[in-house]
Amino acid sequence: GGGRCSNSKELRAPICCVMGHVDTGKTKLLDQMRKSHVQEHEAGGITQQIGATFFPVQTLRSRTKELYESLGKSPLSSDIPGLLVIDTPGHESFTNLRARGSSLCDIAILVIDIMHGLEPQTLESINLLREKKTPFIIALNKIDRCYNWKSVENLAIRKSLKNQPEEAVNDFESRVSETINALTCESGLNTQLYYK
């Protein structure tokens, strides 16, 4: 005797890999989440190695609060300690690092520059994730470059769209449609915006 029995489990942080073509804003997106400036100090502004950041669950809750509210859902509740995010390089010469990163991850975020749509390393990343059967979401980035877009930092997309002039909304919707069609035609993915 004397030992204690515990029903609680020590869960490890899931590993999330951020992938996509060079210059889609993967590192800049992570900089925004962690309130850092890593991308500014990279040679030529291009990631050339695998980087990792741990986001405690409290940080995830605060960074996703507005999203959950916009969906009419309760805030993130989880027993995991957080999320370990791996930033992979997007340049074509770093295929081996992307493959290594994708083999480590439990989930992934595929970043697509809405202005450029699908690019070679986007398709390569999709193939790597499919090969490993890794669940992933797609993040359309650089929407602030849509015609006449009015940026408001950290505003959920549906709220942001309500504050945009008609030409910005039309440009956004057209580019989303083009990206969804390209994902279907070029990779066979059935995709939709999360709020549709």
Short mmCIF file of N, CA and C in Angstrom, two decimals:
data_model
loop_
_atom_site.label_atom_id
_atom_site.label_comp_id
_atom_site.label_asym_id
_atom_site.label_seq_id
_atom_site.Cartn_x
_atom_site.Cartn_y
_atom_site.Cartn_z
N GLY A 1 0.74 -1.16 0.00
CA GLY A 1 0.00 0.00 0.00
C GLY A 1 0.80 1.25 0.00
N GLY A 2 0.12 2.22 0.48
CA GLY A 2 0.68 3.55 0.60
C GLY A 2 0.72 4.36 -0.69
N GLY A 3 0.64 3.70 -1.86
CA GLY A 3 0.69 4.43 -3.13
C GLY A 3 -0.65 5.08 -3.44
N ARG A 4 -0.60 6.13 -4.19
CA ARG A 4 -1.83 6.82 -4.58
C ARG A 4 -2.18 6.47 -6.01
N CYS A 5 -3.44 6.27 -6.25
CA CYS A 5 -3.92 6.00 -7.59
C CYS A 5 -4.50 7.28 -8.16
N SER A 6 -4.08 7.64 -9.35
CA SER A 6 -4.56 8.87 -9.96
C SER A 6 -5.20 8.55 -11.31
N ASN A 7 -6.37 9.12 -11.55
CA ASN A 7 -7.03 8.93 -12.83
C ASN A 7 -6.61 9.97 -13.86
N SER A 8 -5.89 11.00 -13.41
CA SER A 8 -5.50 12.05 -14.35
C SER A 8 -4.38 11.57 -15.25
N LYS A 9 -4.42 12.02 -16.49
CA LYS A 9 -3.40 11.65 -17.46
C LYS A 9 -2.51 12.86 -17.71
N GLU A 10 -1.24 12.59 -17.89
CA GLU A 10 -0.31 13.62 -18.30
C GLU A 10 -0.30 13.61 -19.82
N LEU A 11 -0.97 14.58 -20.42
CA LEU A 11 -1.02 14.65 -21.87
C LEU A 11 0.12 15.50 -22.40
N ARG A 12 0.67 15.11 -23.51
CA ARG A 12 1.70 15.92 -24.13
C ARG A 12 1.04 16.95 -25.05
N ALA A 13 1.75 18.00 -25.32
CA ALA A 13 1.24 19.02 -26.24
C ALA A 13 1.25 18.46 -27.65
N PRO A 14 0.13 18.57 -28.37
CA PRO A 14 0.15 18.14 -29.77
C PRO A 14 1.15 19.00 -30.55
N ILE A 15 1.70 18.43 -31.61
CA ILE A 15 2.65 19.13 -32.46
C ILE A 15 1.92 19.57 -33.72
N CYS A 16 1.97 20.86 -33.98
CA CYS A 16 1.32 21.45 -35.15
C CYS A 16 2.40 22.01 -36.08
N CYS A 17 2.38 21.58 -37.32
CA CYS A 17 3.35 22.03 -38.31
C CYS A 17 2.70 23.11 -39.18
N VAL A 18 3.40 24.22 -39.38
CA VAL A 18 2.92 25.29 -40.26
C VAL A 18 3.70 25.16 -41.56
N MET A 19 2.94 24.95 -42.64
CA MET A 19 3.57 24.68 -43.94
C MET A 19 3.00 25.58 -45.02
N GLY A 20 3.68 25.65 -46.14
CA GLY A 20 3.21 26.42 -47.28
C GLY A 20 4.36 26.90 -48.13
N HIS A 21 4.02 27.56 -49.24
CA HIS A 21 5.01 28.08 -50.18
C HIS A 21 5.82 29.21 -49.53
N VAL A 22 6.99 29.49 -50.07
CA VAL A 22 7.82 30.58 -49.58
C VAL A 22 7.05 31.90 -49.69
N ASP A 23 7.20 32.74 -48.70
CA ASP A 23 6.63 34.09 -48.66
C ASP A 23 5.10 34.13 -48.60
N THR A 24 4.50 33.09 -47.98
CA THR A 24 3.05 33.13 -47.78
C THR A 24 2.71 33.78 -46.44
N GLY A 25 3.74 34.01 -45.61
CA GLY A 25 3.51 34.67 -44.33
C GLY A 25 3.41 33.72 -43.15
N LYS A 26 4.01 32.53 -43.27
CA LYS A 26 3.95 31.54 -42.18
C LYS A 26 4.58 32.08 -40.91
N THR A 27 5.81 32.55 -41.01
CA THR A 27 6.52 33.05 -39.84
C THR A 27 5.89 34.33 -39.32
N LYS A 28 5.46 35.20 -40.22
CA LYS A 28 4.81 36.46 -39.82
C LYS A 28 3.52 36.17 -39.06
N LEU A 29 2.79 35.15 -39.49
CA LEU A 29 1.57 34.73 -38.80
C LEU A 29 1.91 34.27 -37.37
N LEU A 30 2.95 33.47 -37.24
CA LEU A 30 3.39 33.02 -35.91
C LEU A 30 3.92 34.20 -35.09
N ASP A 31 4.63 35.13 -35.74
CA ASP A 31 5.08 36.33 -35.02
C ASP A 31 3.89 37.07 -34.42
N GLN A 32 2.82 37.17 -35.18
CA GLN A 32 1.61 37.85 -34.69
C GLN A 32 1.05 37.12 -33.47
N MET A 33 1.03 35.80 -33.52
CA MET A 33 0.49 35.02 -32.40
C MET A 33 1.36 35.11 -31.15
N ARG A 34 2.68 35.08 -31.35
CA ARG A 34 3.57 35.08 -30.18
C ARG A 34 4.07 36.47 -29.82
N LYS A 35 3.62 37.48 -30.60
CA LYS A 35 4.02 38.87 -30.37
C LYS A 35 5.54 39.01 -30.41
N SER A 36 6.13 38.51 -31.50
CA SER A 36 7.58 38.55 -31.69
C SER A 36 7.89 39.13 -33.07
N HIS A 37 9.19 39.13 -33.41
CA HIS A 37 9.64 39.68 -34.69
C HIS A 37 10.70 38.77 -35.32
N VAL A 38 10.48 37.47 -35.28
CA VAL A 38 11.45 36.51 -35.80
C VAL A 38 11.69 36.73 -37.29
N GLN A 39 10.62 36.92 -38.05
CA GLN A 39 10.72 37.03 -39.50
C GLN A 39 11.64 38.18 -39.92
N GLU A 40 11.64 39.28 -39.19
CA GLU A 40 12.46 40.43 -39.54
C GLU A 40 13.95 40.13 -39.49
N HIS A 41 14.34 39.12 -38.70
CA HIS A 41 15.77 38.82 -38.50
C HIS A 41 16.25 37.65 -39.34
N GLU A 42 15.39 37.09 -40.17
CA GLU A 42 15.81 35.97 -41.01
C GLU A 42 16.48 36.50 -42.28
N ALA A 43 17.48 35.76 -42.75
CA ALA A 43 18.21 36.18 -43.96
C ALA A 43 17.25 36.34 -45.12
N GLY A 44 17.18 37.55 -45.64
CA GLY A 44 16.26 37.83 -46.74
C GLY A 44 14.80 37.71 -46.36
N GLY A 45 14.52 37.64 -45.04
CA GLY A 45 13.14 37.48 -44.58
C GLY A 45 12.59 36.11 -44.85
N ILE A 46 13.47 35.13 -45.13
CA ILE A 46 13.03 33.78 -45.50
C ILE A 46 13.51 32.78 -44.45
N THR A 47 12.58 31.95 -43.96
CA THR A 47 12.92 30.90 -42.99
C THR A 47 13.82 29.88 -43.66
N GLN A 48 14.94 29.55 -43.00
CA GLN A 48 15.89 28.60 -43.57
C GLN A 48 16.16 27.43 -42.64
N GLN A 49 15.36 27.31 -41.59
CA GLN A 49 15.51 26.20 -40.65
C GLN A 49 14.15 25.95 -40.02
N ILE A 50 14.04 24.82 -39.34
CA ILE A 50 12.81 24.53 -38.61
C ILE A 50 12.88 25.25 -37.27
N GLY A 51 11.82 25.96 -36.94
CA GLY A 51 11.72 26.65 -35.66
C GLY A 51 10.53 26.11 -34.90
N ALA A 52 10.57 26.18 -33.58
CA ALA A 52 9.47 25.68 -32.76
C ALA A 52 9.09 26.69 -31.69
N THR A 53 7.79 26.78 -31.43
CA THR A 53 7.26 27.67 -30.40
C THR A 53 6.21 26.90 -29.61
N PHE A 54 6.27 26.99 -28.29
CA PHE A 54 5.25 26.39 -27.45
C PHE A 54 4.25 27.46 -27.05
N PHE A 55 2.97 27.20 -27.32
CA PHE A 55 1.88 28.09 -26.91
C PHE A 55 1.13 27.41 -25.77
N PRO A 56 1.22 27.93 -24.53
CA PRO A 56 0.45 27.36 -23.42
C PRO A 56 -1.05 27.46 -23.71
N VAL A 57 -1.83 26.57 -23.13
CA VAL A 57 -3.27 26.54 -23.40
C VAL A 57 -3.93 27.88 -23.05
N GLN A 58 -3.42 28.59 -22.04
CA GLN A 58 -3.99 29.89 -21.69
C GLN A 58 -3.82 30.89 -22.84
N THR A 59 -2.68 30.85 -23.50
CA THR A 59 -2.43 31.71 -24.65
C THR A 59 -3.38 31.36 -25.79
N LEU A 60 -3.56 30.06 -26.03
CA LEU A 60 -4.49 29.63 -27.08
C LEU A 60 -5.90 30.12 -26.80
N ARG A 61 -6.30 30.04 -25.53
CA ARG A 61 -7.64 30.51 -25.16
C ARG A 61 -7.79 32.01 -25.44
N SER A 62 -6.80 32.80 -25.02
CA SER A 62 -6.92 34.25 -25.21
C SER A 62 -6.85 34.63 -26.68
N ARG A 63 -6.02 33.93 -27.48
CA ARG A 63 -5.87 34.26 -28.90
C ARG A 63 -7.07 33.78 -29.74
N THR A 64 -7.86 32.83 -29.21
CA THR A 64 -9.01 32.32 -29.97
C THR A 64 -10.35 32.77 -29.39
N LYS A 65 -10.30 33.59 -28.35
CA LYS A 65 -11.53 34.02 -27.67
C LYS A 65 -12.53 34.66 -28.63
N GLU A 66 -12.08 35.62 -29.42
CA GLU A 66 -12.99 36.31 -30.33
C GLU A 66 -13.54 35.37 -31.41
N LEU A 67 -12.72 34.44 -31.86
CA LEU A 67 -13.18 33.46 -32.84
C LEU A 67 -14.32 32.63 -32.27
N TYR A 68 -14.14 32.10 -31.07
CA TYR A 68 -15.20 31.30 -30.45
C TYR A 68 -16.45 32.13 -30.23
N GLU A 69 -16.27 33.38 -29.80
CA GLU A 69 -17.43 34.26 -29.60
C GLU A 69 -18.16 34.50 -30.91
N SER A 70 -17.41 34.71 -32.01
CA SER A 70 -18.04 34.97 -33.31
C SER A 70 -18.81 33.75 -33.81
N LEU A 71 -18.42 32.58 -33.35
CA LEU A 71 -19.11 31.34 -33.73
C LEU A 71 -20.22 30.97 -32.75
N GLY A 72 -20.36 31.78 -31.67
CA GLY A 72 -21.37 31.50 -30.66
C GLY A 72 -21.04 30.26 -29.85
N LYS A 73 -19.76 29.99 -29.65
CA LYS A 73 -19.32 28.79 -28.93
C LYS A 73 -18.60 29.17 -27.65
N SER A 74 -18.54 28.21 -26.74
CA SER A 74 -17.79 28.41 -25.49
C SER A 74 -16.30 28.46 -25.81
N PRO A 75 -15.53 29.16 -24.98
CA PRO A 75 -14.09 29.22 -25.20
C PRO A 75 -13.45 27.83 -25.20
N LEU A 76 -12.29 27.75 -25.81
CA LEU A 76 -11.54 26.51 -25.89
C LEU A 76 -11.40 25.89 -24.50
N SER A 77 -11.80 24.63 -24.39
CA SER A 77 -11.57 23.91 -23.14
C SER A 77 -10.79 22.66 -23.51
N SER A 78 -9.73 22.43 -22.80
CA SER A 78 -8.86 21.33 -23.17
C SER A 78 -8.01 20.88 -22.00
N ASP A 79 -7.66 19.60 -22.02
CA ASP A 79 -6.78 19.06 -21.00
C ASP A 79 -5.32 19.08 -21.45
N ILE A 80 -5.08 19.46 -22.71
CA ILE A 80 -3.70 19.50 -23.18
C ILE A 80 -2.98 20.69 -22.55
N PRO A 81 -1.67 20.58 -22.37
CA PRO A 81 -0.93 21.69 -21.76
C PRO A 81 -0.73 22.87 -22.71
N GLY A 82 -0.91 22.65 -23.99
CA GLY A 82 -0.69 23.71 -24.98
C GLY A 82 -0.49 23.09 -26.35
N LEU A 83 0.19 23.83 -27.20
CA LEU A 83 0.42 23.40 -28.58
C LEU A 83 1.86 23.75 -28.96
N LEU A 84 2.59 22.77 -29.45
CA LEU A 84 3.94 23.00 -29.93
C LEU A 84 3.84 23.21 -31.44
N VAL A 85 4.21 24.41 -31.88
CA VAL A 85 4.06 24.77 -33.29
C VAL A 85 5.43 24.80 -33.95
N ILE A 86 5.53 24.06 -35.07
CA ILE A 86 6.78 24.00 -35.83
C ILE A 86 6.60 24.82 -37.09
N ASP A 87 7.52 25.76 -37.30
CA ASP A 87 7.53 26.62 -38.49
C ASP A 87 8.51 26.00 -39.48
N THR A 88 8.03 25.67 -40.68
CA THR A 88 8.90 25.06 -41.69
C THR A 88 9.21 26.06 -42.79
N PRO A 89 10.38 25.93 -43.42
CA PRO A 89 10.71 26.81 -44.53
C PRO A 89 9.88 26.47 -45.76
N GLY A 90 9.53 27.49 -46.55
CA GLY A 90 8.71 27.28 -47.73
C GLY A 90 9.48 27.26 -49.04
N HIS A 91 10.76 27.66 -49.00
CA HIS A 91 11.54 27.72 -50.23
C HIS A 91 11.72 26.33 -50.82
N GLU A 92 11.72 26.24 -52.15
CA GLU A 92 11.78 24.93 -52.83
C GLU A 92 13.00 24.10 -52.44
N SER A 93 14.10 24.74 -52.06
CA SER A 93 15.32 23.98 -51.74
C SER A 93 15.25 23.30 -50.37
N PHE A 94 14.17 23.53 -49.61
CA PHE A 94 14.07 22.94 -48.26
C PHE A 94 13.03 21.83 -48.18
N THR A 95 12.87 21.07 -49.25
CA THR A 95 11.90 19.97 -49.28
C THR A 95 12.16 18.99 -48.13
N ASN A 96 13.44 18.68 -47.89
CA ASN A 96 13.77 17.71 -46.82
C ASN A 96 13.33 18.21 -45.44
N LEU A 97 13.45 19.52 -45.18
CA LEU A 97 13.01 20.05 -43.89
C LEU A 97 11.49 20.03 -43.77
N ARG A 98 10.78 20.31 -44.86
CA ARG A 98 9.32 20.22 -44.83
C ARG A 98 8.89 18.78 -44.58
N ALA A 99 9.56 17.84 -45.24
CA ALA A 99 9.22 16.42 -45.05
C ALA A 99 9.48 16.01 -43.61
N ARG A 100 10.59 16.47 -43.05
CA ARG A 100 10.91 16.17 -41.66
C ARG A 100 9.87 16.77 -40.71
N GLY A 101 9.53 18.02 -40.97
CA GLY A 101 8.53 18.69 -40.14
C GLY A 101 7.18 18.00 -40.21
N SER A 102 6.77 17.62 -41.42
CA SER A 102 5.45 16.98 -41.57
C SER A 102 5.43 15.59 -40.93
N SER A 103 6.58 14.94 -40.83
CA SER A 103 6.61 13.61 -40.21
C SER A 103 6.51 13.69 -38.69
N LEU A 104 6.77 14.86 -38.11
CA LEU A 104 6.72 15.04 -36.66
C LEU A 104 5.33 15.45 -36.15
N CYS A 105 4.49 15.99 -37.03
CA CYS A 105 3.31 16.68 -36.54
C CYS A 105 2.07 15.79 -36.39
N ASP A 106 1.22 16.21 -35.44
CA ASP A 106 -0.06 15.56 -35.21
C ASP A 106 -1.15 16.23 -36.05
N ILE A 107 -1.00 17.53 -36.24
CA ILE A 107 -1.93 18.34 -37.03
C ILE A 107 -1.10 19.38 -37.79
N ALA A 108 -1.71 20.05 -38.76
CA ALA A 108 -0.95 21.04 -39.51
C ALA A 108 -1.84 22.20 -39.93
N ILE A 109 -1.17 23.32 -40.19
CA ILE A 109 -1.80 24.50 -40.78
C ILE A 109 -1.09 24.74 -42.10
N LEU A 110 -1.84 24.72 -43.19
CA LEU A 110 -1.30 25.00 -44.50
C LEU A 110 -1.64 26.45 -44.83
N VAL A 111 -0.62 27.29 -44.96
CA VAL A 111 -0.83 28.72 -45.20
C VAL A 111 -0.78 28.98 -46.70
N ILE A 112 -1.83 29.65 -47.19
CA ILE A 112 -1.91 30.02 -48.61
C ILE A 112 -2.06 31.53 -48.70
N ASP A 113 -1.22 32.14 -49.51
CA ASP A 113 -1.32 33.57 -49.79
C ASP A 113 -2.51 33.76 -50.72
N ILE A 114 -3.55 34.45 -50.25
CA ILE A 114 -4.78 34.61 -51.03
C ILE A 114 -4.53 35.35 -52.35
N MET A 115 -3.47 36.14 -52.42
CA MET A 115 -3.17 36.88 -53.65
C MET A 115 -2.54 35.97 -54.72
N HIS A 116 -1.88 34.90 -54.31
CA HIS A 116 -1.18 34.02 -55.26
C HIS A 116 -1.85 32.67 -55.43
N GLY A 117 -2.70 32.27 -54.51
CA GLY A 117 -3.36 30.96 -54.62
C GLY A 117 -2.37 29.82 -54.44
N LEU A 118 -2.64 28.71 -55.12
CA LEU A 118 -1.79 27.52 -54.99
C LEU A 118 -0.48 27.72 -55.72
N GLU A 119 0.60 27.37 -55.04
CA GLU A 119 1.94 27.47 -55.61
C GLU A 119 2.62 26.12 -55.43
N PRO A 120 3.77 25.87 -56.07
CA PRO A 120 4.39 24.54 -56.04
C PRO A 120 4.58 23.93 -54.65
N GLN A 121 5.10 24.71 -53.69
CA GLN A 121 5.32 24.13 -52.36
C GLN A 121 4.02 23.96 -51.58
N THR A 122 2.96 24.66 -52.00
CA THR A 122 1.64 24.42 -51.41
C THR A 122 1.20 23.01 -51.77
N LEU A 123 1.30 22.68 -53.04
CA LEU A 123 0.90 21.35 -53.51
C LEU A 123 1.80 20.27 -52.92
N GLU A 124 3.10 20.55 -52.83
CA GLU A 124 4.02 19.60 -52.21
C GLU A 124 3.63 19.35 -50.75
N SER A 125 3.30 20.43 -50.03
CA SER A 125 2.90 20.30 -48.62
C SER A 125 1.63 19.47 -48.48
N ILE A 126 0.65 19.70 -49.37
CA ILE A 126 -0.58 18.90 -49.34
C ILE A 126 -0.25 17.43 -49.53
N ASN A 127 0.62 17.13 -50.48
CA ASN A 127 1.01 15.73 -50.73
C ASN A 127 1.71 15.11 -49.53
N LEU A 128 2.60 15.87 -48.88
CA LEU A 128 3.30 15.36 -47.68
C LEU A 128 2.29 15.07 -46.57
N LEU A 129 1.35 15.98 -46.36
CA LEU A 129 0.36 15.81 -45.28
C LEU A 129 -0.56 14.63 -45.59
N ARG A 130 -0.96 14.47 -46.82
CA ARG A 130 -1.81 13.33 -47.21
C ARG A 130 -1.06 12.01 -47.03
N GLU A 131 0.21 12.02 -47.44
CA GLU A 131 1.04 10.81 -47.33
C GLU A 131 1.12 10.34 -45.88
N LYS A 132 1.22 11.29 -44.96
CA LYS A 132 1.33 10.97 -43.53
C LYS A 132 -0.04 10.87 -42.86
N LYS A 133 -1.12 11.12 -43.65
CA LYS A 133 -2.50 11.12 -43.12
C LYS A 133 -2.65 12.11 -41.95
N THR A 134 -2.03 13.27 -42.10
CA THR A 134 -2.06 14.30 -41.08
C THR A 134 -3.26 15.22 -41.30
N PRO A 135 -4.14 15.36 -40.30
CA PRO A 135 -5.24 16.31 -40.44
C PRO A 135 -4.70 17.74 -40.51
N PHE A 136 -5.30 18.55 -41.37
CA PHE A 136 -4.82 19.93 -41.48
C PHE A 136 -5.96 20.88 -41.84
N ILE A 137 -5.71 22.14 -41.50
CA ILE A 137 -6.61 23.22 -41.91
C ILE A 137 -5.82 24.14 -42.84
N ILE A 138 -6.55 24.93 -43.59
CA ILE A 138 -5.91 25.88 -44.49
C ILE A 138 -6.17 27.28 -43.95
N ALA A 139 -5.11 28.07 -43.87
CA ALA A 139 -5.22 29.47 -43.44
C ALA A 139 -4.95 30.34 -44.66
N LEU A 140 -5.97 31.08 -45.10
CA LEU A 140 -5.77 32.04 -46.18
C LEU A 140 -5.17 33.30 -45.57
N ASN A 141 -3.99 33.63 -46.01
CA ASN A 141 -3.25 34.75 -45.43
C ASN A 141 -3.18 35.91 -46.41
N LYS A 142 -2.81 37.05 -45.91
CA LYS A 142 -2.62 38.28 -46.68
C LYS A 142 -3.93 38.81 -47.27
N ILE A 143 -5.03 38.57 -46.57
CA ILE A 143 -6.31 39.09 -47.07
C ILE A 143 -6.36 40.61 -47.01
N ASP A 144 -5.49 41.19 -46.19
CA ASP A 144 -5.43 42.66 -46.12
C ASP A 144 -4.93 43.28 -47.42
N ARG A 145 -4.48 42.45 -48.35
CA ARG A 145 -4.03 42.96 -49.64
C ARG A 145 -5.14 42.95 -50.69
N CYS A 146 -6.33 42.50 -50.29
CA CYS A 146 -7.47 42.59 -51.20
C CYS A 146 -7.74 44.06 -51.48
N TYR A 147 -8.30 44.33 -52.64
CA TYR A 147 -8.51 45.70 -53.09
C TYR A 147 -9.31 46.52 -52.08
N ASN A 148 -8.70 47.62 -51.64
CA ASN A 148 -9.34 48.60 -50.75
C ASN A 148 -9.70 48.03 -49.37
N TRP A 149 -8.99 47.00 -48.92
CA TRP A 149 -9.25 46.36 -47.63
C TRP A 149 -8.89 47.31 -46.49
N LYS A 150 -9.73 47.38 -45.48
CA LYS A 150 -9.49 48.21 -44.29
C LYS A 150 -9.13 47.26 -43.13
N SER A 151 -7.87 47.29 -42.73
CA SER A 151 -7.39 46.36 -41.70
C SER A 151 -7.74 46.83 -40.30
N VAL A 152 -8.16 45.86 -39.49
CA VAL A 152 -8.34 46.06 -38.05
C VAL A 152 -7.68 44.86 -37.39
N GLU A 153 -6.65 45.11 -36.61
CA GLU A 153 -5.86 44.03 -36.01
C GLU A 153 -6.70 43.15 -35.10
N ASN A 154 -6.52 41.83 -35.26
CA ASN A 154 -7.14 40.79 -34.43
C ASN A 154 -8.66 40.74 -34.51
N LEU A 155 -9.25 41.25 -35.56
CA LEU A 155 -10.69 41.20 -35.73
C LEU A 155 -11.05 39.92 -36.49
N ALA A 156 -12.01 39.16 -35.96
CA ALA A 156 -12.45 37.93 -36.63
C ALA A 156 -12.92 38.26 -38.04
N ILE A 157 -12.72 37.34 -38.96
CA ILE A 157 -12.96 37.60 -40.38
C ILE A 157 -14.40 38.02 -40.68
N ARG A 158 -15.38 37.39 -40.06
CA ARG A 158 -16.76 37.77 -40.36
C ARG A 158 -17.06 39.20 -39.93
N LYS A 159 -16.51 39.61 -38.79
CA LYS A 159 -16.69 41.01 -38.35
C LYS A 159 -15.93 41.94 -39.29
N SER A 160 -14.75 41.53 -39.68
CA SER A 160 -13.95 42.35 -40.57
C SER A 160 -14.65 42.54 -41.92
N LEU A 161 -15.24 41.48 -42.45
CA LEU A 161 -15.95 41.58 -43.73
C LEU A 161 -17.12 42.56 -43.66
N LYS A 162 -17.78 42.63 -42.50
CA LYS A 162 -18.90 43.55 -42.33
C LYS A 162 -18.46 45.02 -42.38
N ASN A 163 -17.18 45.25 -42.07
CA ASN A 163 -16.64 46.61 -42.04
C ASN A 163 -15.93 47.01 -43.34
N GLN A 164 -15.99 46.15 -44.36
CA GLN A 164 -15.27 46.40 -45.60
C GLN A 164 -16.17 47.05 -46.64
N PRO A 165 -15.56 47.87 -47.52
CA PRO A 165 -16.34 48.38 -48.65
C PRO A 165 -16.67 47.23 -49.61
N GLU A 166 -17.68 47.41 -50.41
CA GLU A 166 -18.16 46.35 -51.31
C GLU A 166 -17.06 45.80 -52.20
N GLU A 167 -16.20 46.67 -52.73
CA GLU A 167 -15.15 46.20 -53.64
C GLU A 167 -14.15 45.29 -52.93
N ALA A 168 -13.89 45.52 -51.64
CA ALA A 168 -12.98 44.66 -50.88
C ALA A 168 -13.63 43.30 -50.65
N VAL A 169 -14.90 43.28 -50.29
CA VAL A 169 -15.63 42.03 -50.08
C VAL A 169 -15.68 41.24 -51.38
N ASN A 170 -15.97 41.91 -52.49
CA ASN A 170 -16.03 41.22 -53.79
C ASN A 170 -14.69 40.62 -54.17
N ASP A 171 -13.59 41.37 -53.94
CA ASP A 171 -12.26 40.86 -54.24
C ASP A 171 -11.95 39.65 -53.36
N PHE A 172 -12.24 39.77 -52.07
CA PHE A 172 -12.02 38.65 -51.14
C PHE A 172 -12.79 37.42 -51.59
N GLU A 173 -14.08 37.56 -51.85
CA GLU A 173 -14.92 36.42 -52.23
C GLU A 173 -14.46 35.80 -53.55
N SER A 174 -14.03 36.62 -54.49
CA SER A 174 -13.53 36.11 -55.76
C SER A 174 -12.25 35.30 -55.56
N ARG A 175 -11.34 35.81 -54.73
CA ARG A 175 -10.07 35.10 -54.49
C ARG A 175 -10.29 33.82 -53.68
N VAL A 176 -11.23 33.85 -52.74
CA VAL A 176 -11.56 32.63 -51.99
C VAL A 176 -12.11 31.58 -52.95
N SER A 177 -13.02 31.99 -53.82
CA SER A 177 -13.61 31.08 -54.79
C SER A 177 -12.54 30.47 -55.71
N GLU A 178 -11.62 31.30 -56.19
CA GLU A 178 -10.53 30.82 -57.05
C GLU A 178 -9.67 29.80 -56.31
N THR A 179 -9.37 30.08 -55.04
CA THR A 179 -8.53 29.18 -54.25
C THR A 179 -9.24 27.85 -54.00
N ILE A 180 -10.53 27.91 -53.64
CA ILE A 180 -11.30 26.69 -53.41
C ILE A 180 -11.36 25.86 -54.69
N ASN A 181 -11.60 26.51 -55.82
CA ASN A 181 -11.64 25.79 -57.10
C ASN A 181 -10.30 25.15 -57.43
N ALA A 182 -9.21 25.89 -57.19
CA ALA A 182 -7.87 25.35 -57.46
C ALA A 182 -7.57 24.16 -56.55
N LEU A 183 -7.96 24.25 -55.28
CA LEU A 183 -7.75 23.14 -54.35
C LEU A 183 -8.51 21.89 -54.81
N THR A 184 -9.70 22.09 -55.34
CA THR A 184 -10.49 20.97 -55.84
C THR A 184 -9.86 20.39 -57.10
N CYS A 185 -9.54 21.25 -58.06
CA CYS A 185 -9.02 20.79 -59.35
C CYS A 185 -7.61 20.22 -59.27
N GLU A 186 -6.73 20.87 -58.50
CA GLU A 186 -5.33 20.48 -58.50
C GLU A 186 -4.95 19.45 -57.43
N SER A 187 -5.79 19.33 -56.39
CA SER A 187 -5.42 18.37 -55.34
C SER A 187 -6.60 17.51 -54.88
N GLY A 188 -7.78 17.74 -55.44
CA GLY A 188 -8.94 16.93 -55.08
C GLY A 188 -9.49 17.21 -53.69
N LEU A 189 -9.11 18.34 -53.09
CA LEU A 189 -9.60 18.67 -51.75
C LEU A 189 -10.97 19.32 -51.82
N ASN A 190 -11.84 18.94 -50.90
CA ASN A 190 -13.15 19.54 -50.77
C ASN A 190 -13.06 20.52 -49.60
N THR A 191 -13.01 21.82 -49.90
CA THR A 191 -12.78 22.82 -48.85
C THR A 191 -13.90 23.85 -48.81
N GLN A 192 -13.98 24.54 -47.67
CA GLN A 192 -14.95 25.61 -47.49
C GLN A 192 -14.46 26.49 -46.35
N LEU A 193 -14.91 27.75 -46.32
CA LEU A 193 -14.59 28.63 -45.21
C LEU A 193 -15.21 28.06 -43.92
N TYR A 194 -14.53 28.21 -42.80
CA TYR A 194 -14.96 27.59 -41.56
C TYR A 194 -16.35 28.03 -41.11
N TYR A 195 -16.78 29.21 -41.48
CA TYR A 195 -18.06 29.73 -41.00
C TYR A 195 -19.20 29.48 -41.97
N LYS A 196 -18.95 28.78 -43.05
CA LYS A 196 -20.01 28.49 -44.04
C LYS A 196 -20.68 27.17 -43.72
#
